[in-house]
PDB file of C-alpha atoms in Angstrom:
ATOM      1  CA  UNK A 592      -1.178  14.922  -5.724  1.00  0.00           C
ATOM      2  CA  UNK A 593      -1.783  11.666  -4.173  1.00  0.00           C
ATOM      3  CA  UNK A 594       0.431  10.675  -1.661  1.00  0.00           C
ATOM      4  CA  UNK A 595       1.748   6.908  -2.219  1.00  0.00           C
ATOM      5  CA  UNK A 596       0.994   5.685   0.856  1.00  0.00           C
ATOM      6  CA  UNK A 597      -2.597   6.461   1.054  1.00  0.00           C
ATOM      7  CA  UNK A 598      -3.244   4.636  -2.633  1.00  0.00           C
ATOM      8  CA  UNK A 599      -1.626   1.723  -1.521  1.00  0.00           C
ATOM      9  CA  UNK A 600      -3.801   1.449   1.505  1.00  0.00           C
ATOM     10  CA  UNK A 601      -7.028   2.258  -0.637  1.00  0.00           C
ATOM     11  CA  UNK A 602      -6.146  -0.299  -3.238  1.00  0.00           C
ATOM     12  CA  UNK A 603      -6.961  -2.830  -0.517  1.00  0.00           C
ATOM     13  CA  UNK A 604      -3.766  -3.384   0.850  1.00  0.00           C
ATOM     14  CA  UNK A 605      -3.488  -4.535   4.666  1.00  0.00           C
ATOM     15  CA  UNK A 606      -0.578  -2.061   5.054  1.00  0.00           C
ATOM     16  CA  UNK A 607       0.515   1.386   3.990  1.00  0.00           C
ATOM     17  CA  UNK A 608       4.127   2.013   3.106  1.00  0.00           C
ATOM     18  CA  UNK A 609       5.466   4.813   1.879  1.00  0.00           C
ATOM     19  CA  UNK A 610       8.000   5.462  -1.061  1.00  0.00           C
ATOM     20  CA  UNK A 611      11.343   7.039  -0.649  1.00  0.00           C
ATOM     21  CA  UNK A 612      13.740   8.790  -2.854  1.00  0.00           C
ATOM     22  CA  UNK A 613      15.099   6.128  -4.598  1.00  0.00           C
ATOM     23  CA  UNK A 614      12.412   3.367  -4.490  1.00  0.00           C
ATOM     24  CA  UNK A 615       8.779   3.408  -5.745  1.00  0.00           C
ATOM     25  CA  UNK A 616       5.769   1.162  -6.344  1.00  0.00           C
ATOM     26  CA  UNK A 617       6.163  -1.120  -9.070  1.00  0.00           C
ATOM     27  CA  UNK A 618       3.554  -3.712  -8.735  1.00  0.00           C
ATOM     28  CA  UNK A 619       2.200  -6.727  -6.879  1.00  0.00           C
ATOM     29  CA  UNK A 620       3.213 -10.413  -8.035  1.00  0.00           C
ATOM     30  CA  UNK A 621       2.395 -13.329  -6.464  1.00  0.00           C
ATOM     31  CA  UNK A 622       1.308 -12.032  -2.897  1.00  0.00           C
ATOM     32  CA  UNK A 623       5.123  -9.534  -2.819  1.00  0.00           C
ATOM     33  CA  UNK A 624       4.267  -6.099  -3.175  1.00  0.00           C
ATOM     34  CA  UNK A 625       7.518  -4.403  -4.882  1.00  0.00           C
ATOM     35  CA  UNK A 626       9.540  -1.482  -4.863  1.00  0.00           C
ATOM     36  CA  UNK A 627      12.006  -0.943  -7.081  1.00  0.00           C
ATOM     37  CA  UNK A 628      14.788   1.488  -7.853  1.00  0.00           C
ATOM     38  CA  UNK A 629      13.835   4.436  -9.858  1.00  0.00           C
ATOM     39  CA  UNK A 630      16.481   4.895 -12.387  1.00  0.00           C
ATOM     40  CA  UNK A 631      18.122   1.496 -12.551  1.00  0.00           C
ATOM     41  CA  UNK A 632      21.209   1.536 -15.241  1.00  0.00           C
ATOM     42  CA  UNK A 633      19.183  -0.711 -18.468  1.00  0.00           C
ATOM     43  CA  UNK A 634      22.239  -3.551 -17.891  1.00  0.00           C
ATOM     44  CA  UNK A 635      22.283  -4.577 -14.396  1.00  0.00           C
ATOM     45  CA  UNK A 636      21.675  -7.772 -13.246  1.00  0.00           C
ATOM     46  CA  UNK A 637      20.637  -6.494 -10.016  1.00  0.00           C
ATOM     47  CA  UNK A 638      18.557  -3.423  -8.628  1.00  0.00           C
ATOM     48  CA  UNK A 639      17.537  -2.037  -5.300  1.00  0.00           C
ATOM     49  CA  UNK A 640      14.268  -3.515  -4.362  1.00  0.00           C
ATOM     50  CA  UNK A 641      12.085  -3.682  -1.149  1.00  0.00           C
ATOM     51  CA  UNK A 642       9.899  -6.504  -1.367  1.00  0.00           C
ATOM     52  CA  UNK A 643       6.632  -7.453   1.386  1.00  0.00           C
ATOM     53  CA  UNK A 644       4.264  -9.770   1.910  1.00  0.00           C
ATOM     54  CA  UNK A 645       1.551 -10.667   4.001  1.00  0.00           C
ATOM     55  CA  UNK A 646       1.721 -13.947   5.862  1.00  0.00           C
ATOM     56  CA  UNK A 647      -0.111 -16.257   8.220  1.00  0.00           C
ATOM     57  CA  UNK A 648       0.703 -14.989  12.444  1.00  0.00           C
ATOM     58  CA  UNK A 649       3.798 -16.717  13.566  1.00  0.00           C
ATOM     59  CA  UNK A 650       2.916 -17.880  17.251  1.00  0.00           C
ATOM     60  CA  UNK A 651       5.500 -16.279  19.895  1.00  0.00           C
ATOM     61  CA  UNK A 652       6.908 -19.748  20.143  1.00  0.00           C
ATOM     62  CA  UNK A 653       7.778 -19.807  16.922  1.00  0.00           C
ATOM     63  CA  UNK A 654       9.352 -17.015  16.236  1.00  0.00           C
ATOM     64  CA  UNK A 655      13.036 -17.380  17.282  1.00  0.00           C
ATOM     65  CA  UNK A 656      14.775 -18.608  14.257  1.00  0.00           C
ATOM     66  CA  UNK A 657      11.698 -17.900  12.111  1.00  0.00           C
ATOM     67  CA  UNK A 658      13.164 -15.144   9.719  1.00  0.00           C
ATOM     68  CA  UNK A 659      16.610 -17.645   9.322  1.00  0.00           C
ATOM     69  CA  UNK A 660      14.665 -19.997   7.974  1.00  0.00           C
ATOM     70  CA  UNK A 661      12.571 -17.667   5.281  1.00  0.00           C
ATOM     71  CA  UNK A 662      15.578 -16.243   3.899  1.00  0.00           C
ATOM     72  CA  UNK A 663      17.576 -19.750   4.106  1.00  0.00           C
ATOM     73  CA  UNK A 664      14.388 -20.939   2.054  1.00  0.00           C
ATOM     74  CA  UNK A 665      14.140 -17.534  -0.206  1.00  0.00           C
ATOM     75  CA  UNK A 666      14.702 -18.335  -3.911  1.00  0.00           C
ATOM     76  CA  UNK A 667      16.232 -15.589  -5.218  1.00  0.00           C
ATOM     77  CA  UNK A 668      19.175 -15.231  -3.046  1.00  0.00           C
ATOM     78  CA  UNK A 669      21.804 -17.684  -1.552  1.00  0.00           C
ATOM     79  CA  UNK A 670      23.187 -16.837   2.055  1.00  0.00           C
ATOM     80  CA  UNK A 671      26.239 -18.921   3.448  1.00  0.00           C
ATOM     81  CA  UNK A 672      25.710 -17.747   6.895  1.00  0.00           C
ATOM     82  CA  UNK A 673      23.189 -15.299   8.450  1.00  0.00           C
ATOM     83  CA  UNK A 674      23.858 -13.303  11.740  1.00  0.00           C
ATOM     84  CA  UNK A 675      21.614 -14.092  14.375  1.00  0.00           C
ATOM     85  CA  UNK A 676      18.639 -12.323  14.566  1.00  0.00           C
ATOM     86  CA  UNK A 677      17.976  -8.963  15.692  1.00  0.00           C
ATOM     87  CA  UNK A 678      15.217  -7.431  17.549  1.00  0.00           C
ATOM     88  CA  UNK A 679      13.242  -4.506  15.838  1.00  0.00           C
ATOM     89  CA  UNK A 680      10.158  -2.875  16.402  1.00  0.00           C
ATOM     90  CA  UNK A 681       8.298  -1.204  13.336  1.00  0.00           C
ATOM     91  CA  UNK A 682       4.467  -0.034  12.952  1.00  0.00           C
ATOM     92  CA  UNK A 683       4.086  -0.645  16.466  1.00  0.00           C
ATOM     93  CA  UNK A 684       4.723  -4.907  15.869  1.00  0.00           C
ATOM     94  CA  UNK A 685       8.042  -6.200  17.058  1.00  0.00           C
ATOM     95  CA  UNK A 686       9.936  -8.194  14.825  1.00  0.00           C
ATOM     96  CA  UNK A 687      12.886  -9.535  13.914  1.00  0.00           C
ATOM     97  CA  UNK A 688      15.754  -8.545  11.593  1.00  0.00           C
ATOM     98  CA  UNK A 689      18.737  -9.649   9.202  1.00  0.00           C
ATOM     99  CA  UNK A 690      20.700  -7.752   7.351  1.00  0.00           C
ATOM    100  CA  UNK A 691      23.608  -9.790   5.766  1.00  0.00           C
ATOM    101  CA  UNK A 692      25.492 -10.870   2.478  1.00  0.00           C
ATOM    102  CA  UNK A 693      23.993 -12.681   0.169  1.00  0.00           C
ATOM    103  CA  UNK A 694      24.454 -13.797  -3.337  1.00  0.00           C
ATOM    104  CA  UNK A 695      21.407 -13.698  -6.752  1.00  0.00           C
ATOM    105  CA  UNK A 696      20.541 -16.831  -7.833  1.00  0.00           C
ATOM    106  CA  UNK A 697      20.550 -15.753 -11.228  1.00  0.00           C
ATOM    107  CA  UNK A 698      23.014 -12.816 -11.823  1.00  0.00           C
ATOM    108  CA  UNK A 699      25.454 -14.381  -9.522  1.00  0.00           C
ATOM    109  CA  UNK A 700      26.036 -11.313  -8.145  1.00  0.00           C
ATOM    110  CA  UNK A 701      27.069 -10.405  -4.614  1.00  0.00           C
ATOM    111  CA  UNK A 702      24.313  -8.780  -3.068  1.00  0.00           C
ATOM    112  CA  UNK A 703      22.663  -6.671   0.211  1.00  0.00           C
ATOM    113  CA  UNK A 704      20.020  -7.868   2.569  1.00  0.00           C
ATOM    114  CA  UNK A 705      18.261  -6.428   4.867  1.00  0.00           C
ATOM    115  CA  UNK A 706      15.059  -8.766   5.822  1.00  0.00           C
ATOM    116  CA  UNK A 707      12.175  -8.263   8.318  1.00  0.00           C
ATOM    117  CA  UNK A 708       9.602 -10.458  10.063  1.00  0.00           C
ATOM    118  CA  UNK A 709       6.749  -8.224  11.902  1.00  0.00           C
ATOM    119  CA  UNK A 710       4.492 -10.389  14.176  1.00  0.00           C
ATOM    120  CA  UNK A 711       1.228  -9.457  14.499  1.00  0.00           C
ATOM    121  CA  UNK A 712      -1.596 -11.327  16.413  1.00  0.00           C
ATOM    122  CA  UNK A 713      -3.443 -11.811  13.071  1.00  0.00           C
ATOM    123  CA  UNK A 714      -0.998 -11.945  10.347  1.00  0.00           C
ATOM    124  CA  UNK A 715       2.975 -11.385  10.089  1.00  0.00           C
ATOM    125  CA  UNK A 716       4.307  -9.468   7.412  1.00  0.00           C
ATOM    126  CA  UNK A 717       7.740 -10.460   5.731  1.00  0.00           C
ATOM    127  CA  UNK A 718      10.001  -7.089   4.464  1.00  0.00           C
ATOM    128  CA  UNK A 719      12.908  -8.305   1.912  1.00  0.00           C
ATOM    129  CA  UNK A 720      15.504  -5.208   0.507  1.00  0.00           C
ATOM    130  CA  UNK A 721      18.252  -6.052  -1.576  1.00  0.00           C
ATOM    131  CA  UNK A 722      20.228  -4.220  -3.870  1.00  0.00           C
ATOM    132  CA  UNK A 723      24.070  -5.174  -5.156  1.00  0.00           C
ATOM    133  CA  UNK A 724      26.641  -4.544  -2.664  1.00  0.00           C
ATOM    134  CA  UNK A 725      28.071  -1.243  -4.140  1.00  0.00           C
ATOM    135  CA  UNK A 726      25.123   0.424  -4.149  1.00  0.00           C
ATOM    136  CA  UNK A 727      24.318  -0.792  -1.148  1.00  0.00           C
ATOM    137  CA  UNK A 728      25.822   2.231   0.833  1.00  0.00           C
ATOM    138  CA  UNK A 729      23.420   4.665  -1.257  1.00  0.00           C
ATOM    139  CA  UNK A 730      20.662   2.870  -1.028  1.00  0.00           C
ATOM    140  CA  UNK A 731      20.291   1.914   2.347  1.00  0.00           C
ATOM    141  CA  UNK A 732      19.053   4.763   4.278  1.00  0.00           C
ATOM    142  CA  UNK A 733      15.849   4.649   1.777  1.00  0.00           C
ATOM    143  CA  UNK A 734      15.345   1.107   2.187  1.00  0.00           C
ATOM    144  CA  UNK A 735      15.553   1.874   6.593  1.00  0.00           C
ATOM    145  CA  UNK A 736      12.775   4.589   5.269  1.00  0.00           C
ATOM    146  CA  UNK A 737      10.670   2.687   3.507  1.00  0.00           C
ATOM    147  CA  UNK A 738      10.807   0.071   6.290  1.00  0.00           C
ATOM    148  CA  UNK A 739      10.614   2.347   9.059  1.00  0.00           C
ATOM    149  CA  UNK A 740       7.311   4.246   7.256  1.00  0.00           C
ATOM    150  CA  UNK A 741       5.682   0.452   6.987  1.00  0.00           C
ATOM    151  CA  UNK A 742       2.378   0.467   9.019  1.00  0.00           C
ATOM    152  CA  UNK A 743       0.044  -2.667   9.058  1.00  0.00           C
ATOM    153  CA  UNK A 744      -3.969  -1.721   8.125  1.00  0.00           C
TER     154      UNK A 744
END
């Protein structure tokens, strides 16, 4: 069997991540690679997703504040207020993270966030997870997985 990770790295990818128990590779749509939950019920407005995408470097100057504004500016979700920023380390980059309360544009539905801005000296790579806020407790050690198994090519 081929492991996952490895495909997604061959397939040209300037990262490898890993799936976990609940999430797995569903495609790539404009520039967002996405994982999405595995057995999703057929009716719900929302499902567990990791989302990531490959940006232009954020210089250190620019960084404070830098994942606020993404997710302020992210489409799909509404967030009344965000927590400040916290530092992370993952694949060896530092970062930044969020994880926070949001609500779905479109289902309207209250919502999970956990969002992460990797700098590296050549590109930055944005992580988005989501899933609704009851399934959130379920879900969330797979998404710290997934993001914790991200390394950049």
């Amino acid at each position: 069997m081929i492991r996952r990770d490895l495909l997604l790295f061959a397939a040209g990818l300037p990262f490898q991540v890993t799936e976990g128990e609940h999430l797995r590779m569903t495609g790539q749509a404009l520039g967002w690679t996405i994982l999405r939950d595995r057995a999703p019920r057929p009716d719900a407005p929302e499902t567990g997703m990791v989302l990531i995408r490959v940006q232009r470097p954020v210089p250190p100057a620019s960084r404070p504040g830098h994942l606020a504004a993404m997710l302020q500016a992210f489409r799909p979700f509404h967030f009344p207020n965000l927590p400040a920023e916290e530092m992370v380390r993952l694949g060896g980059l530092p970062g930044t993270a969020i994880e926070t309360r949001g609500m779905g544009i479109g289902s309207r539905q209250t919502v999970m966030v956990r969002a992460v801005c990797l700098y590296g000296r050549d590109r930055s790579f944005l992580l988005i997870a989501s899933a609704p806020e009851a399934e959130w407790p379920a879900l969330r050690p797979d998404v710290l997985r997934v993001m914790e198994g991200f390394r950049p090519g």
